[in-house]
């Protein structure tokens, strides 16, 4: 559900807008076939009326089938989540002053948000359903976000425009981040040749699940050395060959993922029915949020210097595993596009292809490691293809239109 209200208008030659909204959503998971109610199924097996060792061609009796059917957990609510967002935002824009190439325009605004989320396992189902994939419940959590931004468009000289922008965000659960952007657009030959480019930074805030999901504590599966104290005290079993606890799950000390990127490209329109675009881009991300066990964390103290939690004596109290900020990745590629259009009698046609050539996608979790090239490799969750595109041809006449596409 969502409720939205807003006003806009003009004051002293400046456009303004104010808005307020609230939105709520709810989702739950319901079990399908393949799960059994624990108590009912145990009782059915204990009755001796179900034969778990059927031979080929044999079937259960009608009474056994009825017991199995009565023990099925299909339709049981497993867990659910609630999310809500309350937001107030505003913006003002207008012209500041005149330059020989045109008017300098500016805009500024703010964004106030409160986000909340709750995840809850169905306690009535947690115990009686055998081997169901339950996640830990966590209570309702929320965070407040305050953002302000400003941007300016400057016509430097005829055909050359520059844009300057900056945005600051303050999150109640991890702190502040400020991200600037500079971009330009140069059109030396009007409607025929244009160059463009940008440099900016960005961030991605950790999710509620990454911050607040249930935490479990367990000892490491094997002995490890304190990377700081063991080299200073070789052979001392107080620091060498130890087995501290590890905490896995949510991590309230996560920082946002950060990125720096640039792009530069051109748009060429040699004919009024044809346009070609070429854009080179580069992205570097740091502090990628990933999930690791305690052994991987303690073996890479350069990457996770703050994840070895020490007591008053300086000894390792526990290892913060689970979700952590790892190192990062580097991406580089080219976006290409060709678009054409024309007439065919009384009909119109459009054709084109838009694609991305991934020159490199290098990633690493630990700073001591070299980057691993992922392009062309297959992984269970991702396929890093070298080239991907969408090609299309559209034919239109009157009220009818047909499109053929290939990806």
CSV table of C-alpha atoms in Angstrom, one decimal:
chain,number,residue,atom,x,y,z
A,1,UNK,CA,0.0,0.0,0.0
A,2,UNK,CA,1.2,3.5,-0.7
A,3,UNK,CA,-0.1,7.1,0.0
A,4,UNK,CA,1.5,10.0,-1.8
A,5,UNK,CA,0.8,13.8,-1.6
A,6,UNK,CA,2.7,16.7,-3.2
A,7,UNK,CA,2.6,20.3,-4.2
A,8,UNK,CA,4.6,22.2,-6.8
A,9,UNK,CA,4.7,25.7,-8.2
A,10,UNK,CA,6.8,28.8,-8.9
A,11,UNK,CA,8.1,31.4,-6.5
A,12,UNK,CA,10.1,34.4,-7.7
A,13,UNK,CA,10.9,32.6,-10.9
A,14,UNK,CA,12.1,29.4,-9.2
A,15,UNK,CA,10.3,26.1,-9.6
A,16,UNK,CA,9.7,24.2,-6.4
A,17,UNK,CA,8.1,20.9,-5.4
A,18,UNK,CA,7.4,19.2,-2.0
A,19,UNK,CA,6.2,15.7,-1.4
A,20,UNK,CA,5.4,13.3,1.3
A,21,UNK,CA,4.7,9.6,1.0
A,22,UNK,CA,4.3,6.4,3.1
A,23,UNK,CA,4.5,2.9,1.8
A,24,UNK,CA,4.2,-0.5,3.4
A,25,UNK,CA,4.6,-4.0,2.1
A,26,UNK,CA,4.2,-7.5,3.5
A,27,UNK,CA,5.4,-10.9,2.2
A,28,UNK,CA,5.3,-14.4,3.6
A,29,UNK,CA,6.5,-17.8,2.5
A,30,UNK,CA,4.2,-20.8,2.4
A,31,UNK,CA,5.5,-24.4,2.2
A,32,UNK,CA,4.8,-26.5,-0.8
A,33,UNK,CA,5.1,-30.3,-1.1
A,34,UNK,CA,8.0,-32.3,0.3
A,35,UNK,CA,7.8,-31.2,4.0
A,36,UNK,CA,6.2,-33.1,6.8
A,37,UNK,CA,4.8,-32.1,10.2
A,38,UNK,CA,7.2,-33.4,12.7
A,39,UNK,CA,4.9,-34.8,15.4
A,40,UNK,CA,2.3,-36.2,12.9
A,41,UNK,CA,4.9,-37.9,10.7
A,42,UNK,CA,6.8,-39.4,13.7
A,43,UNK,CA,3.5,-40.8,15.0
A,44,UNK,CA,2.6,-42.2,11.6
A,45,UNK,CA,6.0,-44.0,11.3
A,46,UNK,CA,5.7,-45.3,14.9
A,47,UNK,CA,2.3,-46.8,14.1
A,48,UNK,CA,3.9,-49.4,11.9
A,49,UNK,CA,1.3,-48.9,9.2
A,50,UNK,CA,3.7,-47.2,6.8
A,51,UNK,CA,6.2,-49.3,5.0
A,52,UNK,CA,9.3,-47.3,4.2
A,53,UNK,CA,10.9,-50.2,2.3
A,54,UNK,CA,8.5,-50.7,-0.6
A,55,UNK,CA,9.7,-52.9,-3.4
A,56,UNK,CA,9.1,-52.3,-7.0
A,57,UNK,CA,5.4,-52.6,-7.9
A,58,UNK,CA,4.3,-52.3,-4.2
A,59,UNK,CA,2.1,-49.5,-2.9
A,60,UNK,CA,1.1,-48.2,0.5
A,61,UNK,CA,-2.2,-49.2,2.0
A,62,UNK,CA,-5.1,-46.8,2.0
A,63,UNK,CA,-4.6,-46.3,5.7
A,64,UNK,CA,-0.9,-45.6,5.3
A,65,UNK,CA,-1.6,-43.1,2.5
A,66,UNK,CA,-4.1,-41.3,4.7
A,67,UNK,CA,-1.5,-41.0,7.5
A,68,UNK,CA,1.1,-39.6,5.1
A,69,UNK,CA,-1.4,-37.1,3.7
A,70,UNK,CA,-2.4,-36.0,7.2
A,71,UNK,CA,1.3,-35.4,8.1
A,72,UNK,CA,2.1,-33.2,5.1
A,73,UNK,CA,3.0,-29.6,5.9
A,74,UNK,CA,2.0,-28.1,2.5
A,75,UNK,CA,0.3,-24.8,3.0
A,76,UNK,CA,2.0,-24.0,6.4
A,77,UNK,CA,3.2,-20.4,6.7
A,78,UNK,CA,7.0,-20.5,7.1
A,79,UNK,CA,8.1,-17.0,7.7
A,80,UNK,CA,7.3,-13.4,6.7
A,81,UNK,CA,8.6,-9.9,6.5
A,82,UNK,CA,7.2,-6.4,6.8
A,83,UNK,CA,8.8,-3.3,5.3
A,84,UNK,CA,7.8,0.3,5.5
A,85,UNK,CA,9.1,3.6,4.1
A,86,UNK,CA,8.1,7.2,5.2
A,87,UNK,CA,9.5,10.0,3.1
A,88,UNK,CA,9.5,13.8,2.8
A,89,UNK,CA,11.4,15.4,-0.1
A,90,UNK,CA,11.7,18.8,-1.7
A,91,UNK,CA,13.4,20.5,-4.6
A,92,UNK,CA,13.9,24.0,-6.0
A,93,UNK,CA,15.4,24.9,-9.4
A,94,UNK,CA,15.9,27.9,-11.5
A,95,UNK,CA,18.4,30.2,-13.3
A,96,UNK,CA,21.2,32.0,-11.4
A,97,UNK,CA,22.9,34.4,-13.8
A,98,UNK,CA,23.8,34.8,-17.5
A,99,UNK,CA,27.1,33.9,-19.2
A,100,UNK,CA,28.0,34.7,-22.9
A,101,UNK,CA,27.1,31.1,-23.8
A,102,UNK,CA,23.8,31.1,-21.9
A,103,UNK,CA,22.1,31.0,-18.5
A,104,UNK,CA,23.6,29.2,-15.5
A,105,UNK,CA,20.9,27.1,-13.9
A,106,UNK,CA,20.9,25.3,-10.5
A,107,UNK,CA,18.9,23.0,-8.4
A,108,UNK,CA,19.0,21.9,-4.7
A,109,UNK,CA,16.9,19.6,-2.6
A,110,UNK,CA,16.6,17.4,0.4
A,111,UNK,CA,15.3,13.9,1.1
A,112,UNK,CA,14.2,12.6,4.6
A,113,UNK,CA,13.4,9.0,5.0
A,114,UNK,CA,12.7,6.4,7.6
A,115,UNK,CA,13.0,2.8,6.6
A,116,UNK,CA,12.0,-0.1,8.7
A,117,UNK,CA,12.0,-3.9,8.4
A,118,UNK,CA,10.9,-6.9,10.4
A,119,UNK,CA,11.6,-10.6,9.7
A,120,UNK,CA,9.8,-13.2,11.7
A,121,UNK,CA,9.7,-17.0,11.5
A,122,UNK,CA,6.3,-18.5,12.1
A,123,UNK,CA,6.8,-19.9,15.6
A,124,UNK,CA,3.8,-22.2,15.2
A,125,UNK,CA,5.7,-23.8,12.2
A,126,UNK,CA,9.3,-23.7,13.4
A,127,UNK,CA,9.1,-26.7,15.7
A,128,UNK,CA,6.6,-29.0,14.0
A,129,UNK,CA,7.9,-28.9,10.5
A,130,UNK,CA,10.8,-31.3,9.8
A,131,UNK,CA,13.9,-29.9,8.1
A,132,UNK,CA,12.3,-26.7,6.9
A,133,UNK,CA,14.7,-23.9,5.9
A,134,UNK,CA,14.2,-21.4,8.7
A,135,UNK,CA,16.1,-18.2,9.1
A,136,UNK,CA,16.6,-16.5,12.4
A,137,UNK,CA,14.0,-14.0,13.5
A,138,UNK,CA,15.0,-10.5,14.2
A,139,UNK,CA,12.9,-7.8,15.7
A,140,UNK,CA,11.7,-4.7,13.9
A,141,UNK,CA,14.6,-2.4,13.0
A,142,UNK,CA,14.6,1.0,11.4
A,143,UNK,CA,17.0,3.8,10.3
A,144,UNK,CA,16.7,7.4,9.5
A,145,UNK,CA,18.3,8.9,6.4
A,146,UNK,CA,18.9,12.5,5.7
A,147,UNK,CA,20.1,13.6,2.2
A,148,UNK,CA,20.8,17.0,0.7
A,149,UNK,CA,22.1,17.7,-2.8
A,150,UNK,CA,22.9,20.5,-5.2
A,151,UNK,CA,23.7,20.7,-8.9
A,152,UNK,CA,24.6,23.3,-11.4
A,153,UNK,CA,24.6,23.4,-15.2
A,154,UNK,CA,27.1,25.8,-16.7
A,155,UNK,CA,27.3,26.7,-20.4
A,156,UNK,CA,31.1,27.3,-20.7
A,157,UNK,CA,31.1,28.3,-24.3
A,158,UNK,CA,28.9,27.6,-27.4
A,159,UNK,CA,28.3,23.9,-27.7
A,160,UNK,CA,30.1,23.0,-24.4
A,161,UNK,CA,28.1,22.5,-21.2
A,162,UNK,CA,29.4,21.3,-17.8
A,163,UNK,CA,27.4,19.9,-14.9
A,164,UNK,CA,28.6,20.0,-11.3
A,165,UNK,CA,26.7,18.1,-8.6
A,166,UNK,CA,27.2,16.9,-5.0
A,167,UNK,CA,25.1,14.8,-2.6
A,168,UNK,CA,25.5,14.1,1.1
A,169,UNK,CA,23.7,11.3,2.9
A,170,UNK,CA,23.6,10.6,6.6
A,171,UNK,CA,22.4,7.2,7.8
A,172,UNK,CA,21.6,6.7,11.5
A,173,UNK,CA,23.1,3.2,11.4
A,174,UNK,CA,26.5,3.8,9.8
A,175,UNK,CA,27.3,7.5,9.3
A,176,UNK,CA,27.9,9.9,6.5
A,177,UNK,CA,28.9,9.8,2.9
A,178,UNK,CA,29.5,12.6,0.4
A,179,UNK,CA,29.6,12.0,-3.3
A,180,UNK,CA,30.4,14.5,-6.0
A,181,UNK,CA,29.9,14.3,-9.8
A,182,UNK,CA,31.4,16.3,-12.7
A,183,UNK,CA,30.2,15.8,-16.3
A,184,UNK,CA,30.4,17.6,-19.6
A,185,UNK,CA,28.7,17.6,-23.0
A,186,UNK,CA,30.5,19.1,-26.1
A,187,UNK,CA,28.8,19.3,-29.5
A,188,UNK,CA,31.3,20.7,-32.0
A,189,UNK,CA,29.0,19.9,-35.0
A,190,UNK,CA,25.4,20.4,-34.1
A,191,UNK,CA,23.2,17.3,-34.5
A,192,UNK,CA,26.1,15.4,-36.0
A,193,UNK,CA,28.9,15.0,-33.5
A,194,UNK,CA,28.9,15.1,-29.7
A,195,UNK,CA,31.3,14.1,-27.0
A,196,UNK,CA,30.4,13.4,-23.3
A,197,UNK,CA,32.0,12.3,-20.1
A,198,UNK,CA,31.6,12.1,-16.4
A,199,UNK,CA,33.6,11.4,-13.2
A,200,UNK,CA,31.8,10.6,-9.9
A,201,UNK,CA,31.7,8.5,-6.8
A,202,UNK,CA,28.9,6.5,-5.2
A,203,UNK,CA,27.9,4.1,-2.4
A,204,UNK,CA,25.6,1.3,-1.5
A,205,UNK,CA,24.3,1.1,2.1
A,206,UNK,CA,24.3,-2.3,3.8
A,207,UNK,CA,20.9,-3.9,3.9
A,208,UNK,CA,18.9,-4.6,7.1
A,209,UNK,CA,19.5,-8.3,6.7
A,210,UNK,CA,23.3,-7.8,6.4
A,211,UNK,CA,23.2,-5.6,9.5
A,212,UNK,CA,20.7,-7.2,11.8
A,213,UNK,CA,20.2,-10.9,10.8
A,214,UNK,CA,20.5,-13.4,13.7
A,215,UNK,CA,24.0,-13.8,15.1
A,216,UNK,CA,25.4,-17.3,16.0
A,217,UNK,CA,28.5,-17.9,18.1
A,218,UNK,CA,30.6,-21.0,17.7
A,219,UNK,CA,34.3,-22.0,18.1
A,220,UNK,CA,36.5,-22.1,15.0
A,221,UNK,CA,36.7,-25.6,13.4
A,222,UNK,CA,40.5,-25.7,13.8
A,223,UNK,CA,43.4,-24.0,15.7
A,224,UNK,CA,44.8,-20.7,14.4
A,225,UNK,CA,47.6,-18.3,15.3
A,226,UNK,CA,47.0,-14.7,16.5
A,227,UNK,CA,48.5,-12.8,13.5
A,228,UNK,CA,49.8,-10.1,15.8
A,229,UNK,CA,50.8,-11.7,19.1
A,230,UNK,CA,51.9,-15.1,18.0
A,231,UNK,CA,54.9,-13.8,15.9
A,232,UNK,CA,55.9,-11.8,18.9
A,233,UNK,CA,55.6,-14.8,21.2
A,234,UNK,CA,56.5,-17.9,19.1
A,235,UNK,CA,55.4,-21.2,20.6
A,236,UNK,CA,53.3,-19.5,23.4
A,237,UNK,CA,50.0,-21.5,23.4
A,238,UNK,CA,48.3,-18.4,24.8
A,239,UNK,CA,48.6,-16.8,21.4
A,240,UNK,CA,49.5,-19.7,19.0
A,241,UNK,CA,47.3,-22.6,18.1
A,242,UNK,CA,44.3,-21.0,19.7
A,243,UNK,CA,40.6,-21.6,19.0
A,244,UNK,CA,38.6,-18.4,19.6
A,245,UNK,CA,34.9,-18.0,19.0
A,246,UNK,CA,33.5,-16.6,15.8
A,247,UNK,CA,30.3,-14.6,15.4
A,248,UNK,CA,28.5,-15.2,12.2
A,249,UNK,CA,25.4,-13.5,10.8
A,250,UNK,CA,24.5,-9.8,10.8
A,251,UNK,CA,27.2,-7.2,11.5
A,252,UNK,CA,26.1,-3.8,12.8
A,253,UNK,CA,29.6,-2.4,12.2
A,254,UNK,CA,29.4,-2.8,8.4
A,255,UNK,CA,30.4,0.2,6.3
A,256,UNK,CA,28.8,1.1,3.0
A,257,UNK,CA,30.3,-0.2,-0.3
A,258,UNK,CA,32.0,2.7,-2.1
A,259,UNK,CA,32.7,3.2,-5.8
A,260,UNK,CA,34.6,5.6,-8.1
A,261,UNK,CA,33.8,5.6,-11.8
A,262,UNK,CA,34.4,7.6,-15.0
A,263,UNK,CA,33.0,7.4,-18.5
A,264,UNK,CA,33.8,9.1,-21.8
A,265,UNK,CA,32.1,8.7,-25.1
A,266,UNK,CA,30.8,10.1,-28.4
A,267,UNK,CA,27.6,10.2,-30.3
A,268,UNK,CA,27.9,10.3,-34.1
A,269,UNK,CA,25.0,11.0,-36.4
A,270,UNK,CA,26.4,11.0,-40.0
A,271,UNK,CA,22.9,10.8,-41.5
A,272,UNK,CA,19.6,11.9,-40.2
A,273,UNK,CA,18.4,8.3,-40.0
A,274,UNK,CA,21.4,6.8,-38.4
A,275,UNK,CA,23.2,7.3,-35.0
A,276,UNK,CA,26.2,5.6,-33.4
A,277,UNK,CA,27.2,5.8,-29.8
A,278,UNK,CA,30.4,4.7,-28.1
A,279,UNK,CA,31.1,5.0,-24.4
A,280,UNK,CA,34.1,3.8,-22.5
A,281,UNK,CA,33.6,3.3,-18.7
A,282,UNK,CA,35.6,2.3,-15.7
A,283,UNK,CA,34.4,1.4,-12.2
A,284,UNK,CA,36.3,0.6,-9.0
A,285,UNK,CA,34.4,-0.6,-5.9
A,286,UNK,CA,35.8,-0.9,-2.4
A,287,UNK,CA,34.5,-2.5,0.8
A,288,UNK,CA,32.3,-5.0,-1.0
A,289,UNK,CA,30.1,-6.7,1.5
A,290,UNK,CA,30.5,-10.5,1.5
A,291,UNK,CA,30.0,-13.4,3.9
A,292,UNK,CA,33.0,-15.2,5.3
A,293,UNK,CA,33.9,-17.7,8.1
A,294,UNK,CA,36.2,-16.8,11.0
A,295,UNK,CA,39.1,-18.8,9.6
A,296,UNK,CA,39.2,-16.7,6.4
A,297,UNK,CA,39.0,-13.5,8.4
A,298,UNK,CA,41.9,-14.2,10.9
A,299,UNK,CA,44.1,-15.4,8.0
A,300,UNK,CA,43.7,-12.0,6.3
A,301,UNK,CA,44.2,-9.4,9.0
A,302,UNK,CA,45.3,-6.8,6.4
A,303,UNK,CA,41.8,-6.8,4.9
A,304,UNK,CA,39.9,-7.1,8.2
A,305,UNK,CA,42.0,-5.2,10.8
A,306,UNK,CA,38.8,-4.4,12.9
A,307,UNK,CA,37.3,-7.8,12.8
A,308,UNK,CA,39.6,-9.3,15.4
A,309,UNK,CA,37.9,-8.2,18.6
A,310,UNK,CA,40.3,-8.1,21.6
A,311,UNK,CA,39.7,-8.0,25.3
A,312,UNK,CA,41.3,-5.7,27.9
A,313,UNK,CA,44.5,-7.8,27.8
A,314,UNK,CA,44.9,-7.5,24.1
A,315,UNK,CA,44.0,-11.1,23.4
A,316,UNK,CA,41.5,-12.2,20.8
A,317,UNK,CA,38.0,-12.3,22.4
A,318,UNK,CA,36.2,-13.3,19.3
A,319,UNK,CA,36.3,-13.0,15.5
A,320,UNK,CA,33.7,-11.0,13.7
A,321,UNK,CA,32.8,-13.2,10.8
A,322,UNK,CA,29.6,-13.4,8.8
A,323,UNK,CA,29.0,-10.3,6.8
A,324,UNK,CA,32.2,-8.2,6.5
A,325,UNK,CA,33.6,-5.4,4.2
A,326,UNK,CA,36.1,-7.2,2.0
A,327,UNK,CA,38.4,-5.5,-0.6
A,328,UNK,CA,36.7,-4.9,-4.0
A,329,UNK,CA,36.7,-5.2,-7.7
A,330,UNK,CA,37.6,-3.3,-10.9
A,331,UNK,CA,35.4,-3.2,-14.0
A,332,UNK,CA,36.1,-1.8,-17.4
A,333,UNK,CA,34.2,-2.0,-20.7
A,334,UNK,CA,32.6,-0.3,-23.7
A,335,UNK,CA,28.9,0.4,-24.4
A,336,UNK,CA,28.1,0.4,-28.1
A,337,UNK,CA,24.9,1.2,-29.9
A,338,UNK,CA,23.7,1.6,-33.5
A,339,UNK,CA,20.2,2.9,-34.3
A,340,UNK,CA,18.5,3.4,-37.7
A,341,UNK,CA,15.0,4.3,-38.9
A,342,UNK,CA,13.2,5.1,-42.1
A,343,UNK,CA,10.1,4.7,-44.2
A,344,UNK,CA,9.0,1.9,-46.4
A,345,UNK,CA,6.0,3.1,-48.4
A,346,UNK,CA,3.4,4.1,-45.8
A,347,UNK,CA,5.1,2.1,-43.1
A,348,UNK,CA,7.9,2.9,-40.7
A,349,UNK,CA,10.8,0.8,-39.6
A,350,UNK,CA,13.3,1.0,-36.8
A,351,UNK,CA,16.4,-1.2,-36.3
A,352,UNK,CA,19.3,-1.2,-33.9
A,353,UNK,CA,21.6,-3.0,-31.6
A,354,UNK,CA,22.8,-2.1,-28.1
A,355,UNK,CA,25.6,-4.0,-26.5
A,356,UNK,CA,28.3,-4.1,-23.8
A,357,UNK,CA,31.8,-5.4,-24.3
A,358,UNK,CA,33.2,-6.3,-20.9
A,359,UNK,CA,36.9,-5.8,-21.3
A,360,UNK,CA,37.8,-6.7,-17.7
A,361,UNK,CA,36.1,-7.7,-14.4
A,362,UNK,CA,38.8,-8.2,-11.7
A,363,UNK,CA,37.9,-9.0,-8.2
A,364,UNK,CA,39.5,-10.0,-4.9
A,365,UNK,CA,38.3,-10.5,-1.3
A,366,UNK,CA,41.7,-10.2,0.5
A,367,UNK,CA,44.2,-7.3,0.0
A,368,UNK,CA,47.1,-9.7,0.0
A,369,UNK,CA,45.7,-11.6,-3.0
A,370,UNK,CA,46.1,-10.6,-6.7
A,371,UNK,CA,43.0,-9.7,-8.6
A,372,UNK,CA,41.2,-12.6,-10.3
A,373,UNK,CA,39.9,-12.0,-13.8
A,374,UNK,CA,36.3,-13.2,-14.0
A,375,UNK,CA,35.3,-12.3,-17.6
A,376,UNK,CA,34.6,-15.5,-19.5
A,377,UNK,CA,34.3,-17.6,-16.4
A,378,UNK,CA,31.1,-19.2,-15.0
A,379,UNK,CA,30.2,-19.1,-11.3
A,380,UNK,CA,27.1,-20.5,-9.6
A,381,UNK,CA,25.6,-17.1,-9.0
A,382,UNK,CA,26.9,-15.1,-11.9
A,383,UNK,CA,28.0,-15.5,-15.6
A,384,UNK,CA,30.6,-12.9,-16.6
A,385,UNK,CA,30.1,-12.8,-20.3
A,386,UNK,CA,32.5,-10.9,-22.6
A,387,UNK,CA,29.7,-9.6,-24.9
A,388,UNK,CA,26.0,-9.1,-24.5
A,389,UNK,CA,23.5,-7.2,-26.6
A,390,UNK,CA,20.0,-6.6,-27.6
A,391,UNK,CA,19.2,-6.4,-31.4
A,392,UNK,CA,15.8,-5.4,-32.7
A,393,UNK,CA,13.8,-4.6,-35.8
A,394,UNK,CA,10.4,-2.9,-35.6
A,395,UNK,CA,7.9,-2.5,-38.5
A,396,UNK,CA,4.9,-0.2,-37.9
A,397,UNK,CA,2.0,0.7,-40.2
A,398,UNK,CA,-1.2,2.4,-39.0
A,399,UNK,CA,-2.3,0.9,-35.7
A,400,UNK,CA,-0.1,-2.2,-36.1
A,401,UNK,CA,3.4,-2.8,-35.0
A,402,UNK,CA,5.7,-5.9,-35.0
A,403,UNK,CA,9.1,-6.2,-33.3
A,404,UNK,CA,11.7,-8.9,-33.6
A,405,UNK,CA,14.5,-8.9,-31.0
A,406,UNK,CA,17.5,-11.1,-30.3
A,407,UNK,CA,19.6,-11.2,-27.2
